[in-house]
């Protein structure tokens, strides 16, 4: 990885890796709560701030070279918290968007699953690719679709917009190209791989 500098400090002790990740999540949560309280941001916007901000934990994990058990445990823990929050107001800012969605649960679980699959063989970029495409693609698709979506379509009972779907596609291509570029070097071939 281009930005990983192997020094005598690497890898950091597990407690310090956990502290760095928790500090990042605290900053993301603080920003979302600040937007809710002082900027009167609606629940959907604060939810997307958390969604996009929390997804970058995978970049920290990659950079810090955390062991796989941390990502798996975090996915299970936050997945359980998401399920509990559907019954109790544990995460009111995330689950108060006026609709029932298991998205928060599956988002957390998928981070654990991607870590379990790609961390042990040291294929960190592929775990990061999956998580960051969910992070940016899904996050921007919702924001664009809800605010700019004029051309709707349905998949079963789910309403989508072409504008949101295009935001998902372009965000996925950009994220794919950046992650593959950082891990393998930037090239037109990498851009082609990101499109596919």
mmCIF file of C-alpha atoms in Angstrom, residues 114-181:
data_model
loop_
_atom_site.group_PDB
_atom_site.id
_atom_site.type_symbol
_atom_site.label_atom_id
_atom_site.label_comp_id
_atom_site.label_asym_id
_atom_site.label_seq_id
_atom_site.Cartn_x
_atom_site.Cartn_y
_atom_site.Cartn_z
ATOM 1 C CA UNK A 114 -15.579 -8.614 4.197
ATOM 2 C CA UNK A 115 -12.928 -8.483 6.903
ATOM 3 C CA UNK A 116 -13.281 -12.215 7.590
ATOM 4 C CA UNK A 117 -12.910 -13.074 3.900
ATOM 5 C CA UNK A 118 -10.213 -10.652 2.751
ATOM 6 C CA UNK A 119 -8.101 -9.820 5.824
ATOM 7 C CA UNK A 120 -6.472 -13.240 6.476
ATOM 8 C CA UNK A 121 -5.024 -13.569 2.925
ATOM 9 C CA UNK A 122 -3.860 -9.908 3.143
ATOM 10 C CA UNK A 123 -6.234 -8.731 0.426
ATOM 11 C CA UNK A 124 -7.033 -5.543 2.339
ATOM 12 C CA UNK A 125 -7.849 -3.553 -0.792
ATOM 13 C CA UNK A 126 -10.771 -5.849 -1.623
ATOM 14 C CA UNK A 127 -12.302 -5.466 1.826
ATOM 15 C CA UNK A 128 -11.806 -1.698 1.561
ATOM 16 C CA UNK A 129 -13.306 -1.731 -1.929
ATOM 17 C CA UNK A 130 -16.505 -3.426 -0.746
ATOM 18 C CA UNK A 131 -16.921 -1.251 2.318
ATOM 19 C CA UNK A 132 -16.096 2.057 0.636
ATOM 20 C CA UNK A 133 -18.422 1.355 -2.291
ATOM 21 C CA UNK A 134 -21.202 0.779 0.250
ATOM 22 C CA UNK A 135 -20.064 3.857 2.147
ATOM 23 C CA UNK A 136 -19.945 6.323 -0.721
ATOM 24 C CA UNK A 137 -22.180 4.660 -3.295
ATOM 25 C CA UNK A 138 -25.131 3.997 -1.020
ATOM 26 C CA UNK A 139 -24.629 7.230 0.916
ATOM 27 C CA UNK A 140 -24.536 9.450 -2.165
ATOM 28 C CA UNK A 141 -27.274 7.497 -3.960
ATOM 29 C CA UNK A 142 -29.676 8.260 -1.122
ATOM 30 C CA UNK A 143 -28.700 11.930 -0.881
ATOM 31 C CA UNK A 144 -28.880 12.506 -4.656
ATOM 32 C CA UNK A 145 -31.997 10.391 -5.115
ATOM 33 C CA UNK A 146 -33.933 12.109 -2.333
ATOM 34 C CA UNK A 147 -32.886 15.632 -3.253
ATOM 35 C CA UNK A 148 -32.510 15.521 -7.034
ATOM 36 C CA UNK A 149 -34.375 12.376 -8.067
ATOM 37 C CA UNK A 150 -36.932 13.255 -10.747
ATOM 38 C CA UNK A 151 -37.027 10.049 -12.788
ATOM 39 C CA UNK A 152 -38.299 7.225 -10.655
ATOM 40 C CA UNK A 153 -38.588 3.497 -11.101
ATOM 41 C CA UNK A 154 -39.580 0.611 -8.861
ATOM 42 C CA UNK A 155 -37.975 -2.674 -7.919
ATOM 43 C CA UNK A 156 -40.797 -4.584 -6.281
ATOM 44 C CA UNK A 157 -42.156 -2.205 -3.652
ATOM 45 C CA UNK A 158 -38.954 -0.154 -3.416
ATOM 46 C CA UNK A 159 -38.917 3.260 -5.091
ATOM 47 C CA UNK A 160 -35.609 4.324 -6.694
ATOM 48 C CA UNK A 161 -34.526 7.133 -8.996
ATOM 49 C CA UNK A 162 -32.249 7.076 -12.012
ATOM 50 C CA UNK A 163 -30.366 10.043 -10.555
ATOM 51 C CA UNK A 164 -29.650 8.150 -7.322
ATOM 52 C CA UNK A 165 -28.680 5.006 -9.222
ATOM 53 C CA UNK A 166 -26.271 6.986 -11.418
ATOM 54 C CA UNK A 167 -24.766 8.556 -8.289
ATOM 55 C CA UNK A 168 -24.234 5.010 -6.958
ATOM 56 C CA UNK A 169 -22.571 3.952 -10.210
ATOM 57 C CA UNK A 170 -20.234 6.945 -10.503
ATOM 58 C CA UNK A 171 -19.318 6.888 -6.799
ATOM 59 C CA UNK A 172 -18.530 3.175 -7.122
ATOM 60 C CA UNK A 173 -16.297 3.765 -10.147
ATOM 61 C CA UNK A 174 -14.401 6.592 -8.438
ATOM 62 C CA UNK A 175 -13.979 4.618 -5.199
ATOM 63 C CA UNK A 176 -12.932 1.520 -7.131
ATOM 64 C CA UNK A 177 -10.350 3.445 -9.122
ATOM 65 C CA UNK A 178 -8.962 5.158 -6.015
ATOM 66 C CA UNK A 179 -8.724 1.978 -3.924
ATOM 67 C CA UNK A 180 -7.205 -0.054 -6.768
ATOM 68 C CA UNK A 181 -4.914 2.869 -7.585
#
